[in-house]
CSV table of C-alpha atoms in Angstrom, one decimal:
chain,number,residue,atom,x,y,z
F,25,ASP,CA,0.0,0.0,0.0
F,26,VAL,CA,1.1,3.5,-0.7
F,27,LYS,CA,1.9,5.5,2.4
F,28,VAL,CA,2.0,9.2,2.5
F,29,THR,CA,3.1,10.7,5.9
F,30,GLN,CA,3.1,14.3,7.1
F,31,SER,CA,5.4,15.6,9.8
F,32,SER,CA,2.7,16.9,12.2
F,33,ARG,CA,-1.0,16.4,12.7
F,34,TYR,CA,-1.4,19.6,14.6
F,35,LEU,CA,0.8,22.7,14.7
F,36,VAL,CA,0.5,26.0,16.5
F,37,LYS,CA,2.7,28.9,15.3
F,38,ARG,CA,2.9,32.6,15.9
F,39,THR,CA,2.5,35.3,13.2
F,40,GLY,CA,5.8,36.0,11.5
F,41,GLU,CA,7.4,32.6,12.2
F,42,LYS,CA,8.9,30.5,9.4
F,43,VAL,CA,7.0,27.2,9.2
F,44,PHE,CA,8.1,24.0,7.5
F,45,LEU,CA,5.6,21.2,6.7
F,46,GLU,CA,7.1,18.0,5.4
F,47,CYS,CA,5.6,15.2,3.4
F,48,VAL,CA,7.1,11.8,2.6
F,49,GLN,CA,5.9,9.1,0.3
F,50,ASP,CA,7.2,5.6,0.1
F,51,MET,CA,6.1,4.5,-3.4
F,52,ASP,CA,8.5,6.2,-5.7
F,53,HIS,CA,5.9,8.6,-7.1
F,54,GLU,CA,7.0,11.3,-9.4
F,55,ASN,CA,4.2,13.7,-8.6
F,56,MET,CA,3.7,15.4,-5.2
F,57,PHE,CA,1.1,18.0,-4.3
F,58,TRP,CA,0.4,20.5,-1.5
F,59,TYR,CA,-3.2,21.6,-1.0
F,60,ARG,CA,-4.9,23.7,1.7
F,61,GLN,CA,-8.5,22.9,2.7
F,62,ASP,CA,-10.8,25.5,4.2
F,63,PRO,CA,-14.5,25.1,5.1
F,64,GLY,CA,-16.8,25.5,2.1
F,65,LEU,CA,-13.9,25.9,-0.4
F,66,GLY,CA,-12.8,22.4,-1.0
F,67,LEU,CA,-9.1,21.6,-1.7
F,68,ARG,CA,-7.1,24.3,-3.4
F,69,LEU,CA,-3.7,23.5,-5.0
F,70,ILE,CA,-0.8,25.5,-3.6
F,71,TYR,CA,2.2,23.9,-5.5
F,72,PHE,CA,3.0,20.7,-7.1
F,73,SER,CA,6.2,18.9,-8.2
F,74,TYR,CA,6.7,16.4,-11.0
F,75,ASP,CA,10.3,15.6,-10.3
F,76,VAL,CA,13.2,16.4,-8.0
F,77,LYS,CA,13.9,20.2,-7.9
F,78,MET,CA,11.0,20.8,-10.3
F,79,LYS,CA,7.9,22.7,-9.2
F,80,GLU,CA,4.9,24.5,-10.6
F,81,LYS,CA,2.6,27.0,-9.0
F,82,GLY,CA,-0.9,26.0,-8.3
F,83,ASP,CA,-3.9,28.2,-7.8
F,84,ILE,CA,-2.9,29.9,-4.5
F,85,PRO,CA,1.0,30.0,-4.2
F,86,GLU,CA,1.2,33.4,-2.7
F,87,GLY,CA,2.9,33.3,0.7
F,88,TYR,CA,4.2,29.8,0.2
F,89,SER,CA,7.3,28.2,-1.2
F,90,VAL,CA,8.3,24.5,-1.7
F,91,SER,CA,11.3,22.4,-1.8
F,92,ARG,CA,11.9,18.9,-3.3
F,93,GLU,CA,15.5,17.8,-2.9
F,94,LYS,CA,14.7,14.1,-2.9
F,95,LYS,CA,12.1,12.2,-4.8
F,96,GLU,CA,10.3,11.0,-1.7
F,97,ARG,CA,10.1,14.3,0.2
F,98,PHE,CA,8.2,17.5,-0.6
F,99,SER,CA,8.3,20.4,1.8
F,100,LEU,CA,5.9,23.3,2.1
F,101,ILE,CA,7.4,26.5,3.6
F,102,LEU,CA,5.5,29.5,5.0
F,103,GLU,CA,8.2,32.2,5.0
F,104,SER,CA,6.4,34.4,7.4
F,105,ALA,CA,3.2,32.8,8.8
F,106,SER,CA,0.1,34.9,8.9
F,107,THR,CA,-3.3,34.3,10.5
F,108,ASN,CA,-4.9,33.8,7.1
F,109,GLN,CA,-2.8,30.8,6.6
F,110,THR,CA,-4.5,29.0,9.4
F,111,SER,CA,-5.9,25.9,7.6
F,112,MET,CA,-5.7,22.2,7.0
F,113,TYR,CA,-2.8,21.3,4.8
F,114,LEU,CA,-2.9,18.1,2.7
F,115,CYS,CA,-0.1,16.4,0.9
F,116,ALA,CA,-0.7,14.0,-2.0
F,117,SER,CA,1.4,11.9,-4.4
F,118,SER,CA,0.8,10.0,-7.6
F,119,LEU,CA,2.6,8.4,-10.4
F,120,LEU,CA,3.3,10.5,-13.5
F,121,GLY,CA,0.6,10.6,-16.1
F,122,SER,CA,-3.0,11.7,-16.5
F,123,ARG,CA,-4.5,8.3,-15.6
F,124,GLU,CA,-3.1,7.9,-12.1
F,125,THR,CA,-4.9,8.2,-8.8
F,126,GLN,CA,-3.8,10.4,-6.0
F,127,TYR,CA,-2.9,9.2,-2.5
F,128,PHE,CA,-3.2,11.6,0.4
F,129,GLY,CA,-1.5,12.0,3.7
F,130,PRO,CA,-3.4,12.5,7.0
F,131,GLY,CA,-3.2,16.3,6.9
F,132,THR,CA,-1.7,18.9,9.2
F,133,ARG,CA,-4.0,21.4,11.0
F,134,LEU,CA,-2.0,24.6,11.3
F,135,LEU,CA,-3.1,27.4,13.6
F,136,VAL,CA,-1.3,30.7,13.3
F,137,LEU,CA,-1.8,33.0,16.3
K,6,GLY,CA,-9.4,27.1,-15.5
K,7,ILE,CA,-11.8,24.2,-15.4
K,8,GLN,CA,-14.8,24.6,-13.1
K,9,VAL,CA,-16.0,21.7,-10.9
K,10,GLU,CA,-19.4,21.9,-9.2
K,11,GLN,CA,-20.8,19.3,-6.8
K,12,SER,CA,-24.3,18.9,-5.6
K,13,PRO,CA,-25.9,18.9,-3.2
K,14,PRO,CA,-23.5,20.7,-0.8
K,15,ASP,CA,-25.0,19.0,2.2
K,16,LEU,CA,-27.0,15.8,2.7
K,17,ILE,CA,-28.5,14.1,5.7
K,18,LEU,CA,-29.7,10.5,5.5
K,19,GLN,CA,-31.1,7.9,7.8
K,20,GLU,CA,-29.2,4.7,7.8
K,21,GLY,CA,-30.3,2.4,5.0
K,22,ALA,CA,-31.2,5.1,2.6
K,23,ASN,CA,-29.8,5.5,-0.9
K,24,SER,CA,-28.3,8.7,-2.3
K,25,THR,CA,-26.9,10.2,-5.5
K,26,LEU,CA,-24.1,12.8,-5.5
K,27,ARG,CA,-23.4,14.8,-8.7
K,28,CYS,CA,-20.3,16.4,-10.1
K,29,ASN,CA,-20.5,18.7,-13.1
K,30,PHE,CA,-17.3,19.9,-14.9
K,31,SER,CA,-16.9,22.6,-17.5
K,32,ASP,CA,-14.4,21.1,-20.0
K,33,SER,CA,-13.1,17.9,-21.3
K,34,VAL,CA,-10.9,16.0,-18.8
K,35,ASN,CA,-8.3,13.2,-18.9
K,36,ASN,CA,-9.0,12.0,-15.4
K,37,LEU,CA,-11.9,12.0,-12.8
K,38,GLN,CA,-11.6,10.7,-9.3
K,39,TRP,CA,-14.0,10.4,-6.4
K,40,PHE,CA,-12.7,10.7,-2.8
K,41,HIS,CA,-14.1,10.2,0.6
K,42,GLN,CA,-12.8,12.3,3.5
K,43,ASN,CA,-13.5,10.8,6.9
K,44,PRO,CA,-14.3,12.8,10.0
K,45,TRP,CA,-10.6,12.7,10.9
K,46,GLY,CA,-9.5,14.4,7.7
K,47,GLN,CA,-8.1,11.4,5.7
K,48,LEU,CA,-9.0,11.3,2.0
K,49,ILE,CA,-9.3,8.0,0.4
K,50,ASN,CA,-9.7,7.4,-3.3
K,51,LEU,CA,-13.0,5.7,-4.1
K,52,PHE,CA,-12.9,5.6,-7.9
K,53,TYR,CA,-10.8,6.5,-10.9
K,54,ILE,CA,-13.5,6.9,-13.5
K,55,PRO,CA,-12.9,9.2,-16.5
K,56,SER,CA,-15.8,7.5,-18.3
K,57,GLY,CA,-18.1,4.6,-17.9
K,58,THR,CA,-19.4,2.8,-14.8
K,59,LYS,CA,-17.7,1.1,-11.9
K,60,GLN,CA,-19.0,-0.5,-8.8
K,61,ASN,CA,-17.3,-1.3,-5.4
K,62,GLY,CA,-19.7,-2.9,-2.9
K,63,ARG,CA,-22.4,-0.5,-2.0
K,64,LEU,CA,-20.8,2.3,-4.0
K,65,SER,CA,-20.9,2.9,-7.7
K,66,ALA,CA,-20.0,5.7,-10.0
K,67,THR,CA,-20.9,6.7,-13.5
K,68,THR,CA,-19.2,9.3,-15.7
K,69,VAL,CA,-20.7,10.6,-18.9
K,70,ALA,CA,-17.7,12.4,-20.3
K,71,THR,CA,-19.5,13.8,-23.4
K,72,GLU,CA,-22.1,15.5,-21.1
K,73,ARG,CA,-19.5,16.5,-18.5
K,74,TYR,CA,-20.9,15.0,-15.4
K,75,SER,CA,-20.3,12.2,-13.0
K,76,LEU,CA,-22.6,10.5,-10.4
K,77,LEU,CA,-21.7,8.7,-7.2
K,78,TYR,CA,-24.3,6.3,-5.9
K,79,ILE,CA,-24.4,5.2,-2.3
K,80,SER,CA,-26.8,2.4,-1.5
K,81,SER,CA,-28.0,1.2,1.9
K,82,SER,CA,-26.0,4.0,3.6
K,83,GLN,CA,-24.2,3.3,6.9
K,84,THR,CA,-23.0,5.7,9.6
K,85,THR,CA,-19.4,5.0,8.4
K,86,ASP,CA,-20.3,6.6,5.1
K,87,SER,CA,-20.5,10.0,6.8
K,88,GLY,CA,-17.9,12.5,5.8
K,89,VAL,CA,-17.2,14.7,2.7
K,90,TYR,CA,-17.2,13.4,-0.8
K,91,PHE,CA,-15.0,15.1,-3.3
K,92,CYS,CA,-14.9,15.0,-7.1
K,93,ALA,CA,-11.6,15.8,-8.7
K,94,VAL,CA,-11.0,16.3,-12.4
K,95,GLY,CA,-7.7,16.4,-14.1
K,96,VAL,CA,-6.4,18.4,-17.1
K,97,ILE,CA,-2.9,18.7,-18.5
K,98,SER,CA,-1.1,21.9,-17.5
K,99,SER,CA,0.8,24.2,-19.9
K,100,GLY,CA,4.0,22.5,-18.7
K,101,GLY,CA,2.6,19.1,-19.6
K,102,SER,CA,1.8,18.0,-16.0
K,103,TYR,CA,-1.5,16.5,-14.9
K,104,ILE,CA,-3.3,18.8,-12.5
K,105,PRO,CA,-6.3,17.7,-10.5
K,106,THR,CA,-8.9,20.3,-9.7
K,107,PHE,CA,-11.3,19.6,-6.8
K,108,GLY,CA,-14.9,20.5,-6.3
K,109,ARG,CA,-16.1,21.9,-3.0
K,110,GLY,CA,-17.5,18.6,-1.9
K,111,THR,CA,-20.7,17.1,-0.6
K,112,SER,CA,-20.9,16.8,3.2
K,113,LEU,CA,-22.9,13.7,4.1
K,114,ILE,CA,-24.2,12.8,7.6
K,115,VAL,CA,-25.8,9.4,8.1
K,116,HIS,CA,-27.9,9.0,11.2
K,117,PRO,CA,-28.4,5.6,12.9
């Protein structure tokens, strides 16, 4: 079975802090994704990566950056956390190609005070 | 970009009832998936169904790609079916990568 893990289930940070969210998958997937989920808005794509050191912006990249130095690991970085970044963050991975299913991690609930 | 609309936004059922969830999308897609998010936040893939019909136990899904909609059927609902159901459709980005776009979901509560 594919396993996608995220570094924290719950995280509390203060405004202005630099925040790192990490995601690791164990099935050699090329694609990795970061979403945020807010009530009534569904999942919105922040960034995705289709290979090591490769990334593309999603729908809402402002205020975020990403890093993919190894194939199995995809990090989301909040350079200076703000209260409007309080949200549920979900990581996913999939094989390359348009006919592949996505596998999700358990999510990280981030609260920025 | 592609628009994905799910209906109804909320649904409340008694255990044992049947239901149909709908996903409309605004353009041709290469990929369509249905997910269930449990009350603890975990999303699980239910179906990969860009066209045709599939069944898995009490769940089945049908996608009519030419008319740009998909339906998820839940029969004999159970309390464990509660959660949010998402439809995600995929297109190829300008860079050649597959990008899934999610609808806002249908929140389902099944009462015992």
